[in-house]
Short mmCIF file of C-alpha atoms (C1' of nucleotides) in Angstrom, two decimals:
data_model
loop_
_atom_site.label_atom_id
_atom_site.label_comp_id
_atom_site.label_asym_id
_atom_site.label_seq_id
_atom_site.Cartn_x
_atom_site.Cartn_y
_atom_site.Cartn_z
CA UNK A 1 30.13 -1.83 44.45
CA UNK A 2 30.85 -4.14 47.28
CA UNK A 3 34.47 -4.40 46.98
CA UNK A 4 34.73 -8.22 48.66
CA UNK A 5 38.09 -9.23 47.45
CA UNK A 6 40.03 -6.76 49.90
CA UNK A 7 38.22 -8.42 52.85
CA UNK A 8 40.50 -10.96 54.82
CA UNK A 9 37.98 -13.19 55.69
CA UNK A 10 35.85 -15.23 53.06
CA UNK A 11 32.85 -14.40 52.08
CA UNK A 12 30.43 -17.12 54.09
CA UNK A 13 27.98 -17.73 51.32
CA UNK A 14 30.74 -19.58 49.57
CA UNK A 15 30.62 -22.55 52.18
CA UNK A 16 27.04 -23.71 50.70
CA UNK A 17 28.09 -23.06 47.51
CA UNK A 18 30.94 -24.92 47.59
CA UNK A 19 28.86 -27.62 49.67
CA UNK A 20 26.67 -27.47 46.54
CA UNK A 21 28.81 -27.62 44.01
CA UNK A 22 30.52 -30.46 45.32
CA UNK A 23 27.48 -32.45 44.28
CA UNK A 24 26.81 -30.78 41.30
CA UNK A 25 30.43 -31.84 39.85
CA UNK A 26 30.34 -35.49 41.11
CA UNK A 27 30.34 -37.28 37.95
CA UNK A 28 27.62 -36.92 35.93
CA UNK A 29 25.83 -34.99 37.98
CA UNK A 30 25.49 -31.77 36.18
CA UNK A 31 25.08 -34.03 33.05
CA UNK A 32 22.17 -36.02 34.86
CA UNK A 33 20.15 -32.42 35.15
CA UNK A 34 21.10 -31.27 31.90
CA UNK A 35 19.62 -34.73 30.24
CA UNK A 36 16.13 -33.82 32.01
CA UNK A 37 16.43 -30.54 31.19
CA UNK A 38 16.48 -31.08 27.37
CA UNK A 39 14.15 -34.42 27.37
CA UNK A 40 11.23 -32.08 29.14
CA UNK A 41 9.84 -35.13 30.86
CA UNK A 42 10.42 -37.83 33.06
CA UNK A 43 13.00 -40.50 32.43
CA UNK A 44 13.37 -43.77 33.51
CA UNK A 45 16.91 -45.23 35.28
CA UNK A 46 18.06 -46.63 31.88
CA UNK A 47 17.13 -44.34 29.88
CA UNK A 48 19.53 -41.63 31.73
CA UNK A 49 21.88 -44.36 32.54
CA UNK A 50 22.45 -44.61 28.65
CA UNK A 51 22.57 -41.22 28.07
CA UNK A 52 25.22 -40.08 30.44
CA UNK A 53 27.27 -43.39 29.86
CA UNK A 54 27.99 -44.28 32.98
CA UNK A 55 28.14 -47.03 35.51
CA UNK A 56 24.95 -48.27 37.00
CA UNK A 57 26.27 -47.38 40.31
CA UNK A 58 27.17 -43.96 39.50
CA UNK A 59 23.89 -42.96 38.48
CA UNK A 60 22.23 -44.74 41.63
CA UNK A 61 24.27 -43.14 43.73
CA UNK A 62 24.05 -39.51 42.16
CA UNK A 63 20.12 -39.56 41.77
CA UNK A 64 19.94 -40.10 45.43
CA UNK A 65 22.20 -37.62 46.05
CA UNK A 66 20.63 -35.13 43.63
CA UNK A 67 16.82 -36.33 45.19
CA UNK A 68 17.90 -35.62 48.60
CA UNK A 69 19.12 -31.92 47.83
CA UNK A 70 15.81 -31.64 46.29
CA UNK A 71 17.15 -31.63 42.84
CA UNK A 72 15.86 -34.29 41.27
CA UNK A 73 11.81 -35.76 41.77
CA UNK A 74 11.83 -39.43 42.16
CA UNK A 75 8.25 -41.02 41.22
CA UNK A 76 5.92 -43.86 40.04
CA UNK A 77 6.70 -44.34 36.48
CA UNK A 78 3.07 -44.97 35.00
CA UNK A 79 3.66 -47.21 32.48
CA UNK A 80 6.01 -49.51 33.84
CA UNK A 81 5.40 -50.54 37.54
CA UNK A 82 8.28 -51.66 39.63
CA UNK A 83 10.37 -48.71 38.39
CA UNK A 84 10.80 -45.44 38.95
CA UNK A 85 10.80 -41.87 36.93
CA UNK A 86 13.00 -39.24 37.27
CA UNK A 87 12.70 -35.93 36.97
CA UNK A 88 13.07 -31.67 37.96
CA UNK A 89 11.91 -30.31 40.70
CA UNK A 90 11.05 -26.64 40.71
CA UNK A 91 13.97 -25.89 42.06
CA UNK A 92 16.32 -27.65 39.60
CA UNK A 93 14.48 -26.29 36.95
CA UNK A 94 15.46 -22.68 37.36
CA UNK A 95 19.06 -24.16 37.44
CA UNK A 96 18.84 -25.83 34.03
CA UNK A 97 19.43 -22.97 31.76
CA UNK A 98 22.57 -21.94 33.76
CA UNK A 99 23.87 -25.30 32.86
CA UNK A 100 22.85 -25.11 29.44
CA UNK A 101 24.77 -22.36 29.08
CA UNK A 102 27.87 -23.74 30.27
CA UNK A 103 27.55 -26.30 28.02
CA UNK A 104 26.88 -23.71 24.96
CA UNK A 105 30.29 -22.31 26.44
CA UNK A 106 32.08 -25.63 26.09
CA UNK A 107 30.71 -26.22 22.30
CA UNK A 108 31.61 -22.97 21.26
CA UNK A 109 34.90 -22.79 23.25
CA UNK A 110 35.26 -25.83 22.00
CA UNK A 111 37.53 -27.40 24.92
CA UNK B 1 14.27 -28.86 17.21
CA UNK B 2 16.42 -31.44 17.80
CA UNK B 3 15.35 -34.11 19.99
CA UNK B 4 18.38 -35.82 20.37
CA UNK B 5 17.41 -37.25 23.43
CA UNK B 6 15.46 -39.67 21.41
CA UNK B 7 18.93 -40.84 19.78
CA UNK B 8 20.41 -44.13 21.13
CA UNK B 9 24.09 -42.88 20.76
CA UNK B 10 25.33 -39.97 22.97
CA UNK B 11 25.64 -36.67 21.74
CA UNK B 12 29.73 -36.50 20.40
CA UNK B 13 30.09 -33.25 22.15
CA UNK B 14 29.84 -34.37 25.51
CA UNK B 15 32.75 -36.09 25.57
CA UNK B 16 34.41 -32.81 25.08
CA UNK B 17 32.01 -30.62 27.73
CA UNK B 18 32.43 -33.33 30.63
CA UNK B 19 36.43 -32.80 29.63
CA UNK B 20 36.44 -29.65 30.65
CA UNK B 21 33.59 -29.93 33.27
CA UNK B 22 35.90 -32.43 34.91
CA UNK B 23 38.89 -29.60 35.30
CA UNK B 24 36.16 -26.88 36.54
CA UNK B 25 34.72 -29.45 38.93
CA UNK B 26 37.64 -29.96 40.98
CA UNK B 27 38.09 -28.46 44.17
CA UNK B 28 38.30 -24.68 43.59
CA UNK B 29 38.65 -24.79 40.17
CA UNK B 30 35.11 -22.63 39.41
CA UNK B 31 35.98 -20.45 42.84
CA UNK B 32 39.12 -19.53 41.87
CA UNK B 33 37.76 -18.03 38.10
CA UNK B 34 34.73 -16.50 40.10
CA UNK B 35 37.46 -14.61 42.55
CA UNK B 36 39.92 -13.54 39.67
CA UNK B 37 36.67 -12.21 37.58
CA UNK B 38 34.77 -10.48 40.93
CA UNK B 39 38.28 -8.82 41.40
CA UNK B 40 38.64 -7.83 38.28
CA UNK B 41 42.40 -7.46 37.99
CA UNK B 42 45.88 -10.07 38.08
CA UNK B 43 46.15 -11.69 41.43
CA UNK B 44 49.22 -13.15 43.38
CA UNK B 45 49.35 -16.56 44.67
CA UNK B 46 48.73 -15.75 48.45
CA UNK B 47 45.76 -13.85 47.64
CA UNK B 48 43.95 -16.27 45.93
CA UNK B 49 44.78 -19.32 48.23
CA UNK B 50 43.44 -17.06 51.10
CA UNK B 51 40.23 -16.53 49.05
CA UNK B 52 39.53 -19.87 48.49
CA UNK B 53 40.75 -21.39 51.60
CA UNK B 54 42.39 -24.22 50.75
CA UNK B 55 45.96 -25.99 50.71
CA UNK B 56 48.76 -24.59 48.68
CA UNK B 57 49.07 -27.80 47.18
CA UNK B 58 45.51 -27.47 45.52
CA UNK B 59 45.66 -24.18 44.29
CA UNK B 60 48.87 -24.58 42.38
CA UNK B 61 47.44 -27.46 41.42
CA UNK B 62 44.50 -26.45 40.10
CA UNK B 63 46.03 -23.13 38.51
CA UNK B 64 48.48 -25.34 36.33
CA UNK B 65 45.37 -27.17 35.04
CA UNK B 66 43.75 -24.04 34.66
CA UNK B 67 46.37 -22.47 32.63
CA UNK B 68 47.34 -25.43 30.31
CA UNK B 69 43.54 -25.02 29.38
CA UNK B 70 44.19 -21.48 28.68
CA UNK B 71 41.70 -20.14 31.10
CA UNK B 72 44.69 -18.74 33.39
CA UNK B 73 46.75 -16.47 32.38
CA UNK B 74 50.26 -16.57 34.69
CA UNK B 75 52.88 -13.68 34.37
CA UNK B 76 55.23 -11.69 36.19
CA UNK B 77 54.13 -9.81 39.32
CA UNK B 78 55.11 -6.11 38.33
CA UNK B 79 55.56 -5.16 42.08
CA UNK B 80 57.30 -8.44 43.39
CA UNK B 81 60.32 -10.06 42.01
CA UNK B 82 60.46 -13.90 41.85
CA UNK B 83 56.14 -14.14 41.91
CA UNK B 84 53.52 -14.58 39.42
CA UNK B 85 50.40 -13.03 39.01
CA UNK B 86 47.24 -14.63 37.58
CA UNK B 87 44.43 -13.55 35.74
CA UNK B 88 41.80 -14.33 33.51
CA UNK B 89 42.44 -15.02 29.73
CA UNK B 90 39.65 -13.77 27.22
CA UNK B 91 38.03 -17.26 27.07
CA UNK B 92 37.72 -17.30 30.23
CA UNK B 93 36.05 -13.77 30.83
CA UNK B 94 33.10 -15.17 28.85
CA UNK B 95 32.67 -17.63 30.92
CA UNK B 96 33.05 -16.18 34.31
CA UNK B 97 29.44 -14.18 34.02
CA UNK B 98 27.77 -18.08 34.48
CA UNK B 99 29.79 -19.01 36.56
CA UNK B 100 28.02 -15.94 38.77
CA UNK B 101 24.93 -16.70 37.90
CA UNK B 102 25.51 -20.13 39.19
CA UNK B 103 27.19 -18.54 42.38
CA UNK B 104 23.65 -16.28 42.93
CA UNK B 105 22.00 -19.42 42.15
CA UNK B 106 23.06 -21.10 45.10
CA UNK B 107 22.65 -18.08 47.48
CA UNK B 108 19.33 -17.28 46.29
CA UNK B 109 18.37 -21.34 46.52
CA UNK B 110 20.17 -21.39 49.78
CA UNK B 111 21.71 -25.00 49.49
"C1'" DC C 1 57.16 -15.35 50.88
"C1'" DC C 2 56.08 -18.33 46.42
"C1'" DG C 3 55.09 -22.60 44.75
"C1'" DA C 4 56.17 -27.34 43.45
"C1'" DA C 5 57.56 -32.53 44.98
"C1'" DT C 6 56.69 -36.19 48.03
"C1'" DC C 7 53.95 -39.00 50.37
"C1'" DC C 8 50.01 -40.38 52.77
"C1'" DT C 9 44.78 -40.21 53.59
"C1'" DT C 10 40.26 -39.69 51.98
"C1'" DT C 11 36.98 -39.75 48.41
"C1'" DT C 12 34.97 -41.36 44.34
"C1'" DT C 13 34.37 -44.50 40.83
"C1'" DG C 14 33.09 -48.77 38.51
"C1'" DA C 15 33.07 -54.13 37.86
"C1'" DT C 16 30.76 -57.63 39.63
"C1'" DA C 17 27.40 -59.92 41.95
"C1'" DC C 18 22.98 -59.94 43.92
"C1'" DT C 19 17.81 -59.10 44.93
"C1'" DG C 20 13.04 -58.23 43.75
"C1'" DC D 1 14.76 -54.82 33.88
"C1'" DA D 2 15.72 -51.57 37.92
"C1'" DG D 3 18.46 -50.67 41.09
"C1'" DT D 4 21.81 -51.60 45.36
"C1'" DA D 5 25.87 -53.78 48.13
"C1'" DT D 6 30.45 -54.96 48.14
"C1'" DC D 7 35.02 -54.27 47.34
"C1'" DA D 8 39.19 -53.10 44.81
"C1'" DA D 9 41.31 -49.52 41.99
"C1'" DA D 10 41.93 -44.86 40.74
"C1'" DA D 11 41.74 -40.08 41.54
"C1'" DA D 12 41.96 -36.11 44.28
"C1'" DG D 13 43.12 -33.55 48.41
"C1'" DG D 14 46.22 -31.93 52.01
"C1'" DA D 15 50.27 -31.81 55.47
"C1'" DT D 16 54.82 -31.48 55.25
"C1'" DT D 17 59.01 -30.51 53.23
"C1'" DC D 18 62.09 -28.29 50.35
"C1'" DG D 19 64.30 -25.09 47.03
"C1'" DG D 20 64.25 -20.31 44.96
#
DNA sequence: CCGAATCCTTTTTGATACTG
DNA sequence: CAGTATCAAAAAGGATTCGG
């Protein structure tokens, strides 16, 4: 087993995770995913909005920041024009059940 | 199943998960679990603030948060006089394998 | 060396107002 | 309604300092 921890220098993988994570733990952010991941579709701005109970500007700001990482798939909504969907991306979606289970942690845990 | 995304009130548990998401989140807070569980054995101050690379300030910081949450355990160095050692508690152990698996996430999604 | 207190800088958030 | 711009407040980080 690769013992890492008695290296001096630090491991250079963590720099993109860290870069990651930094997004991921904005506020809401994790939540955002999570809220896709359960509904199984696409949702609409107020529709997450409501969900993760935060400021209009916060979820603006964290679905482009979650679309531009390739997180998040921004698209036509078909019913209602003018508006946009929101959803996975393949990418996002292997990520989901990782969160899930941190949030199973947290209920059980109960913190 | 449950499709409580369907409900117009948020799921009461959340309040509780984004509590503690909002300690992990912080700068080094998931890192510095990851390092004590990948070494696999109490570590001193110096050590870990070398791991994570970051100001003294924020690890102490972040390991008093970490251990009022009783995810830290903090006791005396055996070796040195006058230092502490930390290490995971059993709550946290269980939580440190996702934490990997969101650590391999990243690699393997290269972000 | 270990780690916390102070103090200052940067980042993030959210209320409000605004546009299509 | 679906977002975005602006701006003020709050939160978090880090350099320095200081005491064991």
């Amino acid at each position: 087993m690769y013992d890492y921890i008695m290296e001096n220098d630090c491991d250079p993988i963590y720099g993109k995770v860290d870069e990651l994570l930094e997004l991921l733990t904005k506020s809401k952010g994790l939540h955002i995913l999570l809220i896709l991941h359960k509904a199984n579709r696409e949702l609409g701005f107020t529709d997450l909005k409501r969900h993760v109970e935060s400021a209009s500007t916060t979820v603006s700001r964290r679905l482009s920041e979650l679309e531009k990482y390739g997180l998040v798939d921004r698209c036509q909504n078909q019913t209602r024009p003018n508006s946009m969907s929101y959803a996975l991306t393949e990418k996002s979606k292997s990520l989901a059940p990782i969160i899930q289970s941190m949030y199973d942690w947290c209920k059980v845990n109960q913190c």
